[in-house]
Structure formats: structure tokens, C-alpha cells
Amino acid sequence: MSKVRGAVFGLAFGDALGYPTEFLPYDAIVRQHGPRGPRELPSRALVTDDTQMTLAVADGLVGALEEPPLSAERLEPLIRKEFLDWWRSPDNNRAPGNTCMAACASMAAGKPWWEATIAGSKGCGANMRVAPMGIVPGLSDDERAGAAQLQAALTHGHPTGLAASELSAFAVRWLLDGMAVAELPEALRQRCLSQRQVYRGEWLGDHLWRQPMAESPEAFIARGWDECRAALDGLEDAVRYVGPDADPCAAGGAGWVAEEALATALFCVLVFPDDPVGAIARGAASSGDSDSIASLAGGFAGAVHGAEAWPAEWFERIEYSDHLDRLATAWS
Ligand SMILES: [Mg+2]
């Protein structure tokens, strides 16, 4: 299906478009590219850790699904192996996040993931790589939710990283299933409410929630859902008062943390409902975590518009083109 291919490649296109602007000041991006950001991929279209780790999650998932049903016991060792392969790779030189690097170092030293994870981190590394959990066909909602949270938990132990990962995966899934973008913010806020007290112990185990300030598994996870709901509040209003010509971080936050990356990426798609390249250009032209915002936006926009909406020559030019193509073909 073209929408699957659109999402798989879209996340990489957004990542590559945002790579050169991630650490540039907003004014400098606008001076270089105009108020709506860059619309053309660099001739060497390199991606960053966002796409590299997305491919790691995808490969772990594909391996786990060779012997269904999907479970934490099947999935965790495979994703851990993929993360450690990425961590050791010479290609892991694309400004990787500190949380991912530290957690991988601890897992490589032999710690179980629930000790290796950075308990206080809700960086957007948690959800910038979660799209495969939304795209892969055939999972139940509970499997999708558990797998999305578990892949986050390996490195980011904060409940908001877990909740934002589930929401990011569900957003892709719902868009693939035909939900209108304009309905997403409210649908995601409803998910925050319905899941508020749901700690997925069969996926996360009994260790992760035991942190200072958390009196119960339910209290631990509720904090994450509440923070995500707050980040999604007012997105529809922001479409009007921030609009398509301003820094999108004014709408959803800078995106260095997971719930803001989700909100700001969603905003980019909301203000460019008919222009997927415009949506990722908006993400790349931001004062915050440009590559992650643009990558998330690219996954969403691709799920809406399908592969035909992206410039045809980008599919060959993008780094990891063959790998992305294999996944898109397998899941279509
Ligand atoms: Mg990155």
C-alpha cells in the first residue's frame, strides 16, 4: 500500500531535511531557506540517529514477528541487539542522543534494560524511532501499545516517554487507517484519558515503575499521560494563532522532549494539510529539535498522502534507501 511506503520513507525524508538545520538558530534557517524552510533534500541525503534507530526498531520487530504472537520476551532481546549494533556502528556519528548512548553503554556492560534505562529521561529519542510499531500490520491495539512503550523503555524510563511513544505509534496507525489529520489531536487526547491508569506490566515488567514519587504502577504511568495531554492541548487553536509561517515550536514546544516533539510534529502536519513537503520543511525550519520534529512529521504526512506525494527522485537519493524499501514492501 502506498500509504505505508509514504510513511516509511517520509520519516527518513523529514530526518534528512532536518539534519542540516538541527543545531542552527531559527533566524539562520529562515535566512538560508525562507520563512517556510527547506523544500529540497541535500544532494547527499544523509539521515540521523532518528532513522537509524527506527530501522533498528523495525528489524527487531520483524525478527520478533517471525514467531508470533508478539511479546516482551520475544521483542526485547531483539531490539536490544539492534540498538547495541547501532551503538557500536561506525555510522553512529549523526549527533546521537545522550540518553540512548548512555543506556546502550549500560546494556552493553550487561545490565538488564530496566537498570540500564535512564529513568528520568523523556527525550524525544523515545518516540522519534517508534513509527514501525504503528506501521506494521496485524497487531492488536494492546500489542501495538505494549511494543511502542517497551522500545522506548529500553533507553527512556520516564513515563512521558512511554506515553508519547504509544501516541506517536497510534497516530501513524490511525492515519494509515484513514483518520483525518484534523481529528488526531482530540483522538490522542482521548487516548491519554482512556489509558491514564493503564500500566502495561506484561511489557514493562515490575521494575520500571518503582521510582521515587511513584506510589503505584498506575500513579507512575498517569504522570506520563497527563503530560502528553497537556502538550496536545490547544493544538487546534495554535493552527490559527501560530499558523504556517512561524516557528512551529511556538505551538508545541521545542521538541527535545518526547511529548513536545509529538505535538510540534503534529502541528506541522496540521498547518500543511495538503502539502507533505511543506510539513517536513516546517519541521526542519524550527528553533528546536528540527530533525526529530521533521522526521515525526514525515511519518505522519506520508501516512496521510502516500508515497506519490513525495518527489520521486528522493526515494533513490535517501540514505538507507534499500533498507527502507524492504520494510515498506514487507508491510504493504
Ligand atoms: Mg537526530
PDB file of C-alpha atoms and ligand atoms in Angstrom, residues 15 22 48-50 94-95 291-292, ligand 1:
ATOM      1  CA  ASP A  15      15.022  13.418   9.168  1.00  0.00           C
ATOM      2  CA  GLU A  22      19.052  20.746  13.826  1.00  0.00           C
ATOM      3  CA  THR A  48      20.473  10.930  11.508  1.00  0.00           C
ATOM      4  CA  ASP A  49      20.082   8.695  14.544  1.00  0.00           C
ATOM      5  CA  ASP A  50      16.300   9.061  14.202  1.00  0.00           C
ATOM      6  CA  ARG A  94      24.855  11.647  13.497  1.00  0.00           C
ATOM      7  CA  ALA A  95      24.557  13.586  16.745  1.00  0.00           C
ATOM      8  CA  ASP A 291      15.387  16.555  12.547  1.00  0.00           C
ATOM      9  CA  SER A 292      13.205  14.720  15.052  1.00  0.00           C
TER      10      SER A 292
HETATM   11 MG    MG B   1      18.640  13.020  15.091  1.00  0.00          MG
END
